[in-house]
Amino acid sequence: MKKIEDHACFGGRQQVWQHDSTSLGVPARFGIYLPPQAAEGRCPVLYWLSGLTCTEQNFISKAGAQQFAAEHGVIIVAPDTSPRGEGVADGEGYDIGLGAGFYVNATQAPWAPHYRMYDYVATELPAIIEAQFPADERRGIFGHSMGGHGALTIALRNPGRYRSVSAFAPIVAPSQVPWGRKVFAAYLGEDREAWARHDAIALVAGDLSERLPLLIDQGDADEFLAEQLRPELLRDAAEAAGHPLTLRLQPGYDHSYYFIASFMGEHVAWHAKALRD
Amino acid sequence: MKKIEDHACFGGRQQVWQHDSTSLGVPARFGIYLPPQAAEGRCPVLYWLSGLTCTEQNFISKAGAQQFAAEHGVIIVAPDTSPRGEGVADGEGYDIGLGAGFYVNATQAPWAPHYRMYDYVATELPAIIEAQFPADERRGIFGHSMGGHGALTIALRNPGRYRSVSAFAPIVAPSQVPWGRKVFAAYLGEDREAWARHDAIALVAGDLSERLPLLIDQGDADEFLAEQLRPELLRDAAEAAGHPLTLRLQPGYDHSYYFIASFMGEHVAWHAKALRD
């Protein structure tokens, strides 16, 4: 474990660490915000999953989450969005390969050796955080766009592992939209059951042992709304399955971090309540 | 005037505009945050001046100021830090030329034709803002590092034009520190009286018709503190002149936007009070 950055921020510390990831087979980076309360004892952890093209930097520098994490005594961990480094395959376009791990374990060449962000986020990273930092096992997860997809699918697939989940402008139906179809075909091949295991719509429609409530904010001026995001599909699936969903269409908001920052305080407060209880 | 960006943010709009600047002789960009209150009537304006290497983007994406501007009903305008474009000279290093306008009017070749950020910030930009946006003539000014120098010197040199001024980790004694000596020699030549007109220490020590209170936050873990920033020189000058100064050394904070964001709420509230009264 190597500390790459360390800044005082809202009375706590915003750090970036690098470690050799066994899931990814390359060095991986994550941001971690340790609130002032972490100097006194163990705190719950909220995992943030970023969208396409992001590294850990986008969230930690633009989302304005530290203020609210400090207020509520919550650690926030933000990993990179894909493996990077020597031997890691890349693809054509911003929406596949580097910066586009899509939070799955790839089974196809040339992706399979390193593109294992599902294992990294769901298993390896929490184990590291809970062993190396003043974190306890109360976990929440949230994310944006591709990272909203990651948060929803990882929480839904792992009942009991997370106390709360939310998303900003998530990809909810990757099996049905261009971004998802492109990478699922590349990373998972034509195995449609594998696709369904990484599709929030399919998971909500399935037989879940736990119906974790979902909070979703979506800007109605989001340039990706109609083609890539399609939150109405999740609304319909949740209604049909009786899955608790709060879907808020936010008038005038787009897909940017200006949208995320505007509702970050409400999301962190919502998670903090679930993590505290 | 051309709108480059426009995002909903905390109930208002974060925009970026480009216009042909008469002071700079090239197209110039500025960020402007219009709080929700600006849809109802005219609001006061807080000008932010950024530090070395910055464009308008650093502040608008990293400082987290929109939340507080929305709370207090204040417009925030953040210009670029230097002229840019065809025919604009550049220098050796990040601390001269592009991204390093230092908020002076250069008199020396090759800088004189375009490096006129003093006129741009003190005169041209407020005239545009007050004519083109729902802004009134209540003005505050603040900034970071080189921009803290700009805010202090522009406010001190223009009694009555600003109701409030504050700074994060400002360069207070440019005539005495490497960053300032390098660019002042280049932009202003060896005219030490010209240097003094752009030096907060010299201005505070001089005969001012108005003693506008100064609020300064400075991290004590700032990597530039001892060599470039030297706030103790301003403390001594303010004490000697009877100039009101609140200088807060913030333990553990560095020179980054993580420091700025941590105290942004207090600065905007402080300005808002002066702008309201």
Coordinates of C-alpha atoms in Angstrom, one line a residue, chain A residues 1-241:
Chain A
M1 CA 0.0 0.0 0.0
K2 CA 1.4 3.3 -1.1
K3 CA 0.0 6.7 -0.2
I4 CA -0.1 8.9 -3.3
E5 CA -2.0 12.0 -2.0
D6 CA -3.0 13.2 1.5
H7 CA -4.8 16.5 2.0
A8 CA -6.6 18.0 5.0
C9 CA -10.2 18.6 4.0
F10 CA -13.2 19.6 6.1
G11 CA -11.4 18.6 9.3
G12 CA -10.5 15.1 7.9
R13 CA -8.2 13.7 5.3
Q14 CA -8.7 13.2 1.6
Q15 CA -6.2 10.5 0.5
V16 CA -5.3 8.5 -2.6
W17 CA -3.7 5.1 -2.2
Q18 CA -2.2 2.6 -4.6
H19 CA -2.0 -1.1 -4.0
D20 CA -1.3 -4.3 -6.0
S21 CA -4.8 -5.6 -6.7
T22 CA -5.2 -9.4 -6.8
S23 CA -8.5 -9.1 -8.6
L24 CA -7.2 -6.8 -11.3
G25 CA -3.6 -8.1 -11.5
V26 CA -2.2 -4.6 -11.7
P27 CA -1.6 -1.7 -9.2
A28 CA -5.0 0.0 -8.5
R29 CA -5.8 3.4 -7.0
F30 CA -8.6 4.5 -4.8
G31 CA -9.5 7.8 -3.1
I32 CA -10.6 7.6 0.5
Y33 CA -12.0 10.4 2.6
L34 CA -11.5 9.9 6.3
P35 CA -13.9 12.2 8.3
P36 CA -12.8 13.8 11.6
Q37 CA -14.7 11.1 13.4
A38 CA -12.3 8.5 12.0
A39 CA -9.5 9.8 14.2
E40 CA -11.6 8.8 17.2
G41 CA -13.0 5.4 16.2
R42 CA -14.4 3.2 13.4
C43 CA -16.8 4.7 10.9
P44 CA -19.2 3.2 8.3
V45 CA -18.1 3.3 4.7
L46 CA -19.8 4.6 1.6
Y47 CA -18.4 3.3 -1.7
W48 CA -18.7 5.6 -4.7
L49 CA -18.5 4.2 -8.2
S50 CA -17.7 6.7 -11.0
G51 CA -18.8 6.8 -14.6
L52 CA -17.2 6.3 -18.0
T53 CA -13.8 7.9 -18.5
C54 CA -13.3 8.7 -14.8
T55 CA -10.5 7.8 -12.4
E56 CA -10.7 8.3 -8.7
Q57 CA -9.9 12.0 -9.2
N58 CA -13.2 13.1 -10.6
F59 CA -15.3 12.3 -7.6
I60 CA -12.8 13.4 -5.0
S61 CA -12.2 16.8 -6.6
K62 CA -15.6 17.6 -8.0
A63 CA -18.5 16.0 -6.1
G64 CA -18.2 18.1 -2.9
A65 CA -18.9 15.0 -0.8
Q66 CA -16.3 15.6 1.9
Q67 CA -18.4 18.3 3.6
F68 CA -21.3 15.9 4.1
A69 CA -19.1 12.9 5.0
A70 CA -17.5 15.1 7.7
E71 CA -20.9 16.2 9.0
H72 CA -22.2 12.6 9.2
G73 CA -19.0 10.8 10.2
V74 CA -18.9 8.5 7.1
I75 CA -15.8 7.3 5.2
I76 CA -16.1 7.6 1.4
V77 CA -14.1 5.3 -0.8
A78 CA -13.9 6.0 -4.6
P79 CA -12.0 3.5 -6.7
D80 CA -10.8 4.0 -10.3
T81 CA -13.2 2.7 -12.9
S82 CA -11.0 0.1 -14.7
P83 CA -7.7 -1.7 -14.4
R84 CA -4.8 0.3 -15.9
G85 CA -1.2 -0.4 -16.6
E86 CA 1.1 -2.8 -18.4
G87 CA -0.7 -5.5 -20.3
V88 CA -4.2 -4.1 -19.7
A89 CA -6.2 -4.2 -22.9
D90 CA -7.9 -1.1 -24.3
G91 CA -10.7 -0.7 -26.9
E92 CA -12.0 1.7 -29.5
G93 CA -13.8 4.6 -27.9
Y94 CA -14.2 6.1 -24.5
D95 CA -16.9 3.6 -23.6
I96 CA -14.9 0.4 -23.6
G97 CA -11.6 -0.6 -22.0
L98 CA -9.7 1.9 -20.0
G99 CA -12.0 4.0 -17.8
A100 CA -14.9 1.7 -18.7
G101 CA -14.7 -1.4 -16.5
F102 CA -18.5 -1.5 -16.1
Y103 CA -18.1 -3.3 -12.7
V104 CA -18.2 -6.9 -14.3
N105 CA -15.7 -9.8 -14.3
A106 CA -14.9 -10.2 -18.0
T107 CA -14.8 -13.7 -19.4
Q108 CA -13.7 -12.9 -22.9
A109 CA -10.3 -12.2 -24.6
P110 CA -8.5 -9.8 -24.4
W111 CA -10.4 -8.5 -21.3
A112 CA -10.6 -11.5 -19.0
P113 CA -7.1 -11.3 -17.4
H114 CA -7.6 -7.8 -15.8
Y115 CA -11.2 -6.5 -16.2
R116 CA -12.5 -7.8 -12.9
M117 CA -14.0 -4.7 -11.4
Y118 CA -16.9 -6.6 -9.9
D119 CA -14.7 -8.7 -7.7
Y120 CA -12.5 -5.7 -6.9
V121 CA -15.4 -3.5 -5.8
A122 CA -17.6 -6.1 -4.2
T123 CA -14.9 -8.1 -2.3
E124 CA -11.3 -7.1 -2.5
L125 CA -11.6 -3.4 -1.9
P126 CA -13.9 -3.6 1.2
A127 CA -11.6 -6.2 2.7
I128 CA -8.7 -3.8 2.3
I129 CA -10.6 -0.8 3.6
E130 CA -11.9 -2.7 6.7
A131 CA -8.4 -4.1 7.5
Q132 CA -6.3 -1.0 6.8
F133 CA -8.5 1.9 7.8
P134 CA -10.7 2.8 10.8
A135 CA -13.7 1.4 9.0
D136 CA -16.3 -1.1 10.3
E137 CA -18.6 -3.4 8.3
R138 CA -21.5 -1.0 7.9
R139 CA -21.4 -0.4 4.1
G140 CA -23.4 1.7 1.6
I141 CA -22.8 2.1 -2.1
F142 CA -23.6 4.7 -4.7
G143 CA -22.4 5.9 -8.0
H144 CA -23.0 7.9 -11.2
S145 CA -24.0 6.7 -14.7
M146 CA -21.9 3.5 -15.3
G147 CA -21.1 3.7 -11.6
G148 CA -24.8 4.0 -10.8
H149 CA -25.2 0.7 -12.7
G150 CA -22.3 -0.7 -10.7
A151 CA -23.8 0.4 -7.4
L152 CA -27.3 -0.9 -8.1
T153 CA -26.1 -4.3 -9.5
I154 CA -23.5 -5.0 -6.8
A155 CA -25.9 -4.1 -4.0
L156 CA -28.8 -6.1 -5.5
R157 CA -26.6 -9.2 -6.0
N158 CA -25.2 -9.2 -2.5
P159 CA -28.1 -9.2 0.0
G160 CA -27.0 -8.2 3.5
R161 CA -23.6 -6.7 2.3
Y162 CA -24.9 -3.2 2.0
R163 CA -27.2 -1.2 4.2
S164 CA -28.0 1.4 1.5
V165 CA -27.7 2.1 -2.2
S166 CA -28.3 5.1 -4.4
A167 CA -27.4 6.4 -7.8
F168 CA -27.2 9.5 -9.9
A169 CA -28.3 9.1 -13.5
P170 CA -27.5 5.4 -13.5
I171 CA -27.5 3.0 -16.5
V172 CA -30.3 0.8 -15.3
A173 CA -30.8 -1.5 -18.3
P174 CA -27.4 -2.2 -19.8
S175 CA -28.7 -5.2 -21.8
Q176 CA -31.0 -2.9 -23.7
V177 CA -28.9 0.3 -24.3
P178 CA -25.9 0.9 -26.6
W179 CA -23.3 1.5 -23.9
G180 CA -24.2 -1.7 -22.1
R181 CA -24.7 -3.9 -25.2
K182 CA -21.3 -2.9 -26.6
V183 CA -19.3 -3.7 -23.5
F184 CA -21.3 -6.7 -22.3
A185 CA -20.8 -8.3 -25.8
A186 CA -17.1 -7.6 -25.5
Y187 CA -16.5 -8.5 -21.8
L188 CA -19.1 -11.3 -21.3
G189 CA -19.7 -12.6 -24.9
E190 CA -23.1 -13.7 -25.9
D191 CA -24.0 -15.4 -22.6
R192 CA -27.3 -13.6 -21.9
E193 CA -27.5 -15.0 -18.4
A194 CA -24.3 -13.4 -17.5
W195 CA -25.7 -10.1 -18.9
A196 CA -28.7 -10.5 -16.7
R197 CA -26.6 -10.9 -13.6
H198 CA -25.2 -7.4 -14.3
D199 CA -28.5 -5.7 -15.2
A200 CA -30.5 -3.8 -12.6
I201 CA -33.8 -4.4 -14.4
A202 CA -33.2 -8.2 -14.5
L203 CA -32.1 -8.3 -10.9
V204 CA -35.1 -6.3 -9.6
A205 CA -37.4 -8.6 -11.6
G206 CA -35.8 -11.7 -10.1
D207 CA -36.2 -13.5 -6.9
L208 CA -34.4 -11.3 -4.3
S209 CA -34.0 -12.3 -0.6
E210 CA -33.8 -8.6 0.3
R211 CA -35.5 -5.6 -1.3
L212 CA -33.1 -2.8 -0.5
P213 CA -34.7 0.5 -1.2
L214 CA -33.3 2.4 -4.1
L215 CA -32.8 6.2 -4.3
I216 CA -32.2 7.6 -7.8
D217 CA -31.8 11.2 -8.9
Q218 CA -32.0 11.8 -12.7
G219 CA -31.7 15.1 -14.4
D220 CA -34.4 15.7 -17.1
A221 CA -31.9 17.7 -19.3
D222 CA -29.4 14.8 -19.2
E223 CA -28.1 14.3 -22.8
F224 CA -28.0 10.5 -22.2
L225 CA -31.4 10.1 -20.7
A226 CA -33.5 8.8 -23.6
E227 CA -30.9 6.5 -25.3
Q228 CA -28.6 5.2 -22.5
L229 CA -30.2 5.7 -19.1
R230 CA -34.0 5.0 -19.5
P231 CA -35.0 5.2 -15.8
E232 CA -38.6 4.5 -16.7
L233 CA -37.6 0.9 -17.3
L234 CA -36.4 0.5 -13.7
R235 CA -39.5 2.3 -12.5
D236 CA -41.7 -0.2 -14.3
A237 CA -39.6 -3.2 -13.2
A238 CA -39.7 -2.0 -9.6
E239 CA -43.4 -1.4 -9.6
A240 CA -44.0 -4.9 -11.1
A241 CA -41.8 -6.5 -8.5

